[in-house]
mmCIF file of C-alpha atoms in Angstrom:
data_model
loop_
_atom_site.group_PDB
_atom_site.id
_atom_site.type_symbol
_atom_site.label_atom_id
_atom_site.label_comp_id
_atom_site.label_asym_id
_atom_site.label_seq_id
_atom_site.Cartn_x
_atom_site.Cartn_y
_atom_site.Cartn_z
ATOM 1 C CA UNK A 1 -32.036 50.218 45.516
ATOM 2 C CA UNK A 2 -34.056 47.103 45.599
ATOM 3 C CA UNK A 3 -37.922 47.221 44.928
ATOM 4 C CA UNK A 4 -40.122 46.989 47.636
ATOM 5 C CA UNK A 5 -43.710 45.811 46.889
ATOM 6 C CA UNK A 6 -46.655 47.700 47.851
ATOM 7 C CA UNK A 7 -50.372 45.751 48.833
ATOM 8 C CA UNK A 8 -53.119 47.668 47.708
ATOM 9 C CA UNK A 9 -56.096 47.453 49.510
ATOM 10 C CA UNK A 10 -59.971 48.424 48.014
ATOM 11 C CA UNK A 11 -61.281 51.379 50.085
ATOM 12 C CA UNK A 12 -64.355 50.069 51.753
ATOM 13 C CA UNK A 13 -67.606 52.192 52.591
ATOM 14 C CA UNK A 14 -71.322 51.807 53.986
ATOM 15 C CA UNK A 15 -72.755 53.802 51.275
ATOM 16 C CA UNK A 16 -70.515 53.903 48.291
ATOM 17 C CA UNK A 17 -72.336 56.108 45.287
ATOM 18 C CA UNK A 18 -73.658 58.378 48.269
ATOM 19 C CA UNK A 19 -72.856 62.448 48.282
ATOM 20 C CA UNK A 20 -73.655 65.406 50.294
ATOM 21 C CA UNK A 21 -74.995 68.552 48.035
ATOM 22 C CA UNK A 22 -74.458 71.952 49.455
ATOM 23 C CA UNK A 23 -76.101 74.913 48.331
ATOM 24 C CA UNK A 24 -73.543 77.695 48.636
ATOM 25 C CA UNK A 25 -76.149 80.499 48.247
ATOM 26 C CA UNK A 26 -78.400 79.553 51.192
ATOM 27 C CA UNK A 27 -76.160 76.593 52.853
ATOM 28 C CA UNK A 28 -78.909 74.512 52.970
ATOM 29 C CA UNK A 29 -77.746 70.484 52.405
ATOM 30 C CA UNK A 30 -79.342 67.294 51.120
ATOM 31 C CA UNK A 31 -77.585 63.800 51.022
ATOM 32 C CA UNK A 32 -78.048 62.133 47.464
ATOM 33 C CA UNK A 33 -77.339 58.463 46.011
ATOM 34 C CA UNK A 34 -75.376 59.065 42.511
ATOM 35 C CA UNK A 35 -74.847 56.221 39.785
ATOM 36 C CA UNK A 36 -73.508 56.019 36.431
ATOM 37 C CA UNK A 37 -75.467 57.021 33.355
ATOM 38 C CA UNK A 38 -73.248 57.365 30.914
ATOM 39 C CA UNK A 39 -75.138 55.664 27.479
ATOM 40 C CA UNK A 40 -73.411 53.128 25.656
ATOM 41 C CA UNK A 41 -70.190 51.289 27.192
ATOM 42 C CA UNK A 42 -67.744 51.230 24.031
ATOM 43 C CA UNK A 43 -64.842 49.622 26.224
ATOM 44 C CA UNK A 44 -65.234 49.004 30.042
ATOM 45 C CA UNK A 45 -61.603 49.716 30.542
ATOM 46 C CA UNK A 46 -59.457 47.867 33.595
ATOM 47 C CA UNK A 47 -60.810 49.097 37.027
ATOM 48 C CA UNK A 48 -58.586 50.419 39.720
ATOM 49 C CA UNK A 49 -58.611 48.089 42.000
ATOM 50 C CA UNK A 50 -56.492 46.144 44.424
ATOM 51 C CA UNK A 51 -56.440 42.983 42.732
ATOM 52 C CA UNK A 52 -55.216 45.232 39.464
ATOM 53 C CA UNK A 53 -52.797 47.213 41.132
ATOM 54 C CA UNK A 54 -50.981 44.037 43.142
ATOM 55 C CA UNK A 55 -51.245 42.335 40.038
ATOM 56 C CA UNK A 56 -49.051 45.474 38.979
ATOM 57 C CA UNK A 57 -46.692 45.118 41.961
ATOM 58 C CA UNK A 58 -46.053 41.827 40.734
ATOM 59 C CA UNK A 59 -45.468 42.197 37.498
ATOM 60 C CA UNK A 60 -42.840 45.064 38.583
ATOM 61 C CA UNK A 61 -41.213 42.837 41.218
ATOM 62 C CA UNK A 62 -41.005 40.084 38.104
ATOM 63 C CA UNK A 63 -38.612 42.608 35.926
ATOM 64 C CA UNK A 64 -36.972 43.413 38.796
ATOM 65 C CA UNK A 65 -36.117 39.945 39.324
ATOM 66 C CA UNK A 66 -35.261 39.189 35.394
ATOM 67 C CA UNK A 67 -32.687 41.864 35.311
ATOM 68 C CA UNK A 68 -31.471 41.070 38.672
ATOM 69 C CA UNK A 69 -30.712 37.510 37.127
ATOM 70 C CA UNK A 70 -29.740 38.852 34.068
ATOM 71 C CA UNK A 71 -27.174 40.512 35.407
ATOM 72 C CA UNK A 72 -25.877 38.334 37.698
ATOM 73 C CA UNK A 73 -25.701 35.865 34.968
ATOM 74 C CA UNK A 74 -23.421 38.631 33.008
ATOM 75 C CA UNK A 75 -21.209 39.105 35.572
ATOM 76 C CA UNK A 76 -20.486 35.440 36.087
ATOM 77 C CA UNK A 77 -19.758 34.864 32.157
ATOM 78 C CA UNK A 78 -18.084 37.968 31.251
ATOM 79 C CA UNK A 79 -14.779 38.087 30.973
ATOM 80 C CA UNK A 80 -14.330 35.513 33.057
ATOM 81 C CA UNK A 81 -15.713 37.475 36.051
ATOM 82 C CA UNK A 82 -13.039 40.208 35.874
ATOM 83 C CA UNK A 83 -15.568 42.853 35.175
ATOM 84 C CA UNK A 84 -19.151 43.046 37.128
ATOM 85 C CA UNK A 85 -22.185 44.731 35.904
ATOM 86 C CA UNK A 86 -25.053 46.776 37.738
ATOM 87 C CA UNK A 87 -27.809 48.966 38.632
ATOM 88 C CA UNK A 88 -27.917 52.370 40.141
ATOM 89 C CA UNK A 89 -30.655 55.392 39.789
ATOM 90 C CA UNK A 90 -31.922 53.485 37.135
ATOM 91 C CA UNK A 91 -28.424 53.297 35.388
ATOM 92 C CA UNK A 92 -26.028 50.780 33.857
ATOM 93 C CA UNK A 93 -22.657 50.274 36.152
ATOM 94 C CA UNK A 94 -19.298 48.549 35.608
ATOM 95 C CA UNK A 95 -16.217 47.808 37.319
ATOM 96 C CA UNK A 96 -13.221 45.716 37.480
ATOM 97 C CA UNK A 97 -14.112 43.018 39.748
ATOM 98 C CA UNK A 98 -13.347 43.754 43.472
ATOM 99 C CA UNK A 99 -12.682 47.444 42.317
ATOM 100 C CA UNK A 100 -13.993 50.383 44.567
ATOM 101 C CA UNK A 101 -15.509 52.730 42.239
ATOM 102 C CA UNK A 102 -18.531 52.152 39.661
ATOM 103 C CA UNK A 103 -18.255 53.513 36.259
ATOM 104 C CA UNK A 104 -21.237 54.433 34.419
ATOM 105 C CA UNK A 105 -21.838 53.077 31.172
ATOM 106 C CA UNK A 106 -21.064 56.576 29.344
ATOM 107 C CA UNK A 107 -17.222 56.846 30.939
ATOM 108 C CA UNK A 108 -14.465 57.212 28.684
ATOM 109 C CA UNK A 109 -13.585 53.240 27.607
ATOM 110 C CA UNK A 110 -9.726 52.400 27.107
ATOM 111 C CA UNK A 111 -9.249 49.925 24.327
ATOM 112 C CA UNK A 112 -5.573 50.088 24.733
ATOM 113 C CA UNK A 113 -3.717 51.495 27.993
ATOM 114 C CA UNK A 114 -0.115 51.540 26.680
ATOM 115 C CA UNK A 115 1.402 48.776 29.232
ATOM 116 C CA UNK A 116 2.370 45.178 29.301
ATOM 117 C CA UNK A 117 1.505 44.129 25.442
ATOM 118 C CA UNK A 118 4.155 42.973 23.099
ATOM 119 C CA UNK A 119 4.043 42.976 19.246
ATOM 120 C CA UNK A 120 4.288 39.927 17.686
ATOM 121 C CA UNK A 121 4.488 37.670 14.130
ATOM 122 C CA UNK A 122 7.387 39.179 11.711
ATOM 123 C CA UNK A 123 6.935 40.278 8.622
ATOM 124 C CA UNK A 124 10.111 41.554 7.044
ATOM 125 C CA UNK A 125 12.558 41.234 9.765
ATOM 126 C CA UNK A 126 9.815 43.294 11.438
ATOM 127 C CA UNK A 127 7.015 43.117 14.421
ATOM 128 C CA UNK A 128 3.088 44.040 14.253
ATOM 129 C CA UNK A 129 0.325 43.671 15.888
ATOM 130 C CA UNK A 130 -3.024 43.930 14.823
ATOM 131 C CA UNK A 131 -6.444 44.584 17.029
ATOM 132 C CA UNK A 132 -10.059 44.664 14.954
ATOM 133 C CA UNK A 133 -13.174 45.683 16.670
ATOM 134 C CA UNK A 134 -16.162 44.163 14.933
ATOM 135 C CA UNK A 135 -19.680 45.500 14.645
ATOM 136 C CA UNK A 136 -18.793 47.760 17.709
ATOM 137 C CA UNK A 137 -21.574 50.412 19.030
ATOM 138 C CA UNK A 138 -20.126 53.843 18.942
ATOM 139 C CA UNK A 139 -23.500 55.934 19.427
ATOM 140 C CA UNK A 140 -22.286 56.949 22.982
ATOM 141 C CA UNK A 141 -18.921 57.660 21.846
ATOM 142 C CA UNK A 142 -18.190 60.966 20.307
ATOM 143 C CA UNK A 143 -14.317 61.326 19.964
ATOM 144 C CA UNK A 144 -11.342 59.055 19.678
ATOM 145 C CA UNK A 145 -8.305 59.877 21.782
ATOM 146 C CA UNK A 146 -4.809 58.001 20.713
ATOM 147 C CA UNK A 147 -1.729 58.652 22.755
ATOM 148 C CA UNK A 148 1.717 57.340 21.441
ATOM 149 C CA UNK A 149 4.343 56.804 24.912
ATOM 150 C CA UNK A 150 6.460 55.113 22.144
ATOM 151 C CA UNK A 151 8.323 55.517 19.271
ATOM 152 C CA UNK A 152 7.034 53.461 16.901
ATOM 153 C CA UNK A 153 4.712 54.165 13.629
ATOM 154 C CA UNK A 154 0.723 53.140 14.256
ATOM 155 C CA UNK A 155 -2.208 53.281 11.786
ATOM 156 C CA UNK A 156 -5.751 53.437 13.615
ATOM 157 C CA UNK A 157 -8.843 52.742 11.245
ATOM 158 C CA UNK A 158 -12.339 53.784 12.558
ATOM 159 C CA UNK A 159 -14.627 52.650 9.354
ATOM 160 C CA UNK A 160 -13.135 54.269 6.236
ATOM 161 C CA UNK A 161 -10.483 56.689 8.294
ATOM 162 C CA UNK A 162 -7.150 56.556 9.205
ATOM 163 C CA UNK A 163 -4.921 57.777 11.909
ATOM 164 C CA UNK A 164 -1.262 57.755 11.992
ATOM 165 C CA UNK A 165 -0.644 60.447 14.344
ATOM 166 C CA UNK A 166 -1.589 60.780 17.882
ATOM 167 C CA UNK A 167 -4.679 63.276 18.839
ATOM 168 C CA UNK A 168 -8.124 63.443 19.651
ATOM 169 C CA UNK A 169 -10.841 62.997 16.652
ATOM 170 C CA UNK A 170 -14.363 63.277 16.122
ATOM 171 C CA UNK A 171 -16.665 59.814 15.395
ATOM 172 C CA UNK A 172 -19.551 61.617 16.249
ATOM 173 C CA UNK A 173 -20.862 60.097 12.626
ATOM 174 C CA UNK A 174 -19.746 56.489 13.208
ATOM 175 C CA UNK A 175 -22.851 54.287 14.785
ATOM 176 C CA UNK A 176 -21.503 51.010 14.141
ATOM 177 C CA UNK A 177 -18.715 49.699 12.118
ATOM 178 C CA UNK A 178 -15.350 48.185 12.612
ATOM 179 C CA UNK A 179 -11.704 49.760 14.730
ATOM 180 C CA UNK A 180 -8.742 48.482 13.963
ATOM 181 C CA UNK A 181 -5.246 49.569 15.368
ATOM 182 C CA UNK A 182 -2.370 48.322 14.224
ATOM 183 C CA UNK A 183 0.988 48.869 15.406
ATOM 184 C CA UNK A 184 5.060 47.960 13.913
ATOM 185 C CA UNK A 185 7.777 47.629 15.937
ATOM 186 C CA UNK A 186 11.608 46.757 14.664
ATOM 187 C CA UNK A 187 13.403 43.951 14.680
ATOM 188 C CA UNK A 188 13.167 43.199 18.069
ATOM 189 C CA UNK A 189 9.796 42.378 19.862
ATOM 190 C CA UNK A 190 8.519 45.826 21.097
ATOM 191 C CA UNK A 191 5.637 46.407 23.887
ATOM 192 C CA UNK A 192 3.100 48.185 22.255
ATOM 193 C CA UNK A 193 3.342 51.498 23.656
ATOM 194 C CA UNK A 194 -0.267 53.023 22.087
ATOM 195 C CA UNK A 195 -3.126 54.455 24.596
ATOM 196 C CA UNK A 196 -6.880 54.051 22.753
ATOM 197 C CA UNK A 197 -10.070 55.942 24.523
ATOM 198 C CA UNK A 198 -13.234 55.866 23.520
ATOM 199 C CA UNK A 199 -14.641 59.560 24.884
ATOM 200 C CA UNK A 200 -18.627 60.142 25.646
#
């Protein structure tokens, strides 16, 4: 939801330091002028005023702005435009571009889906492929899910430990480190058949 500025306006009386005193035991009234005595002024402090508080608005209507550019600045760059970034409640959103739904930043992120990637460069009559993750942020991510549709052997590294065999794992302790998955076919040139999630 877009921000919508508010003008502030100064309340404006006749008589503004004047009060009405009420005696509750006999009801009797009298209508007094009050002022400020309060000794020395250490720090006057910043008044609340209209010119403060639409000063305020401003400001708001600024960041607003900033992050509106931000973003749209993101979502032009990005991977080329396939994926588009935004705001909702407050919160981070992505999607494929021209996708339906919005996925907030915490969903589960798929490294590898297990379709339409081949292994490639031989290395003893044989096929790899190798994907490293550098300096990635893992402090939302809890748990690593790998899911083998193939047949073929896999080694996934997340810092200093090793998976060979498909599952779910804890990197609740990882913050920020490197992934790496590599996969081997055979002698012929073998899609690569691994599923990687990244799970909140």
């Amino acid at each position: 939801m877009a921000f919508k500025k508010k003008t502030w306006a100064d309340r404006m009386v006749e008589y503004a330091g004047r009060r009405k005193l009420t005696n509750i035991s006999t009801k009797q009234s009298i209508i007094c002028d009050v002022e400020r005595s309060e000794g020395t002024i250490s720090k006057e402090g910043d008044a609340f005023s209209s010119q403060n508080m639409n000063d305020l608005e401003q400001r708001i209507e600024d960041g607003f702005t900033e992050v509106k550019q931000t973003t749209d600045g993101i979502n032009q760059n990005l991977a080329s435009g396939q994926i588009e970034f935004s705001f909702q409640d407050g919160k981070g959103v992505y999607r494929k571009k021209g996708a339906d739904t919005w996925l907030p930043f915490s969903s589960t992120l798929v490294l590898m889906d297990g379709t339409g990637s081949y292994a490639f460069g031989g290395i003893n009559n044989g096929y790899y492929s190798n994907f490293q993750l550098d300096n990635f942020d893992y402090s939302i991510y809890s748990k690593i899910r790998i899911t083998n549709l193939g047949t073929y052997p896999f080694e996934v590294v997340c810092g200093t430990t090793s998976y060979t065999s498909p599952g779910t794992f804890d990197i609740g302790a990882l913050k920020q480190t490197t992934l790496r998955i590599f996969y081997r076919g055979a002698a012929a040139n073998p899609p690569i058949l691994l599923k990687v999630e990244l799970i909140p």
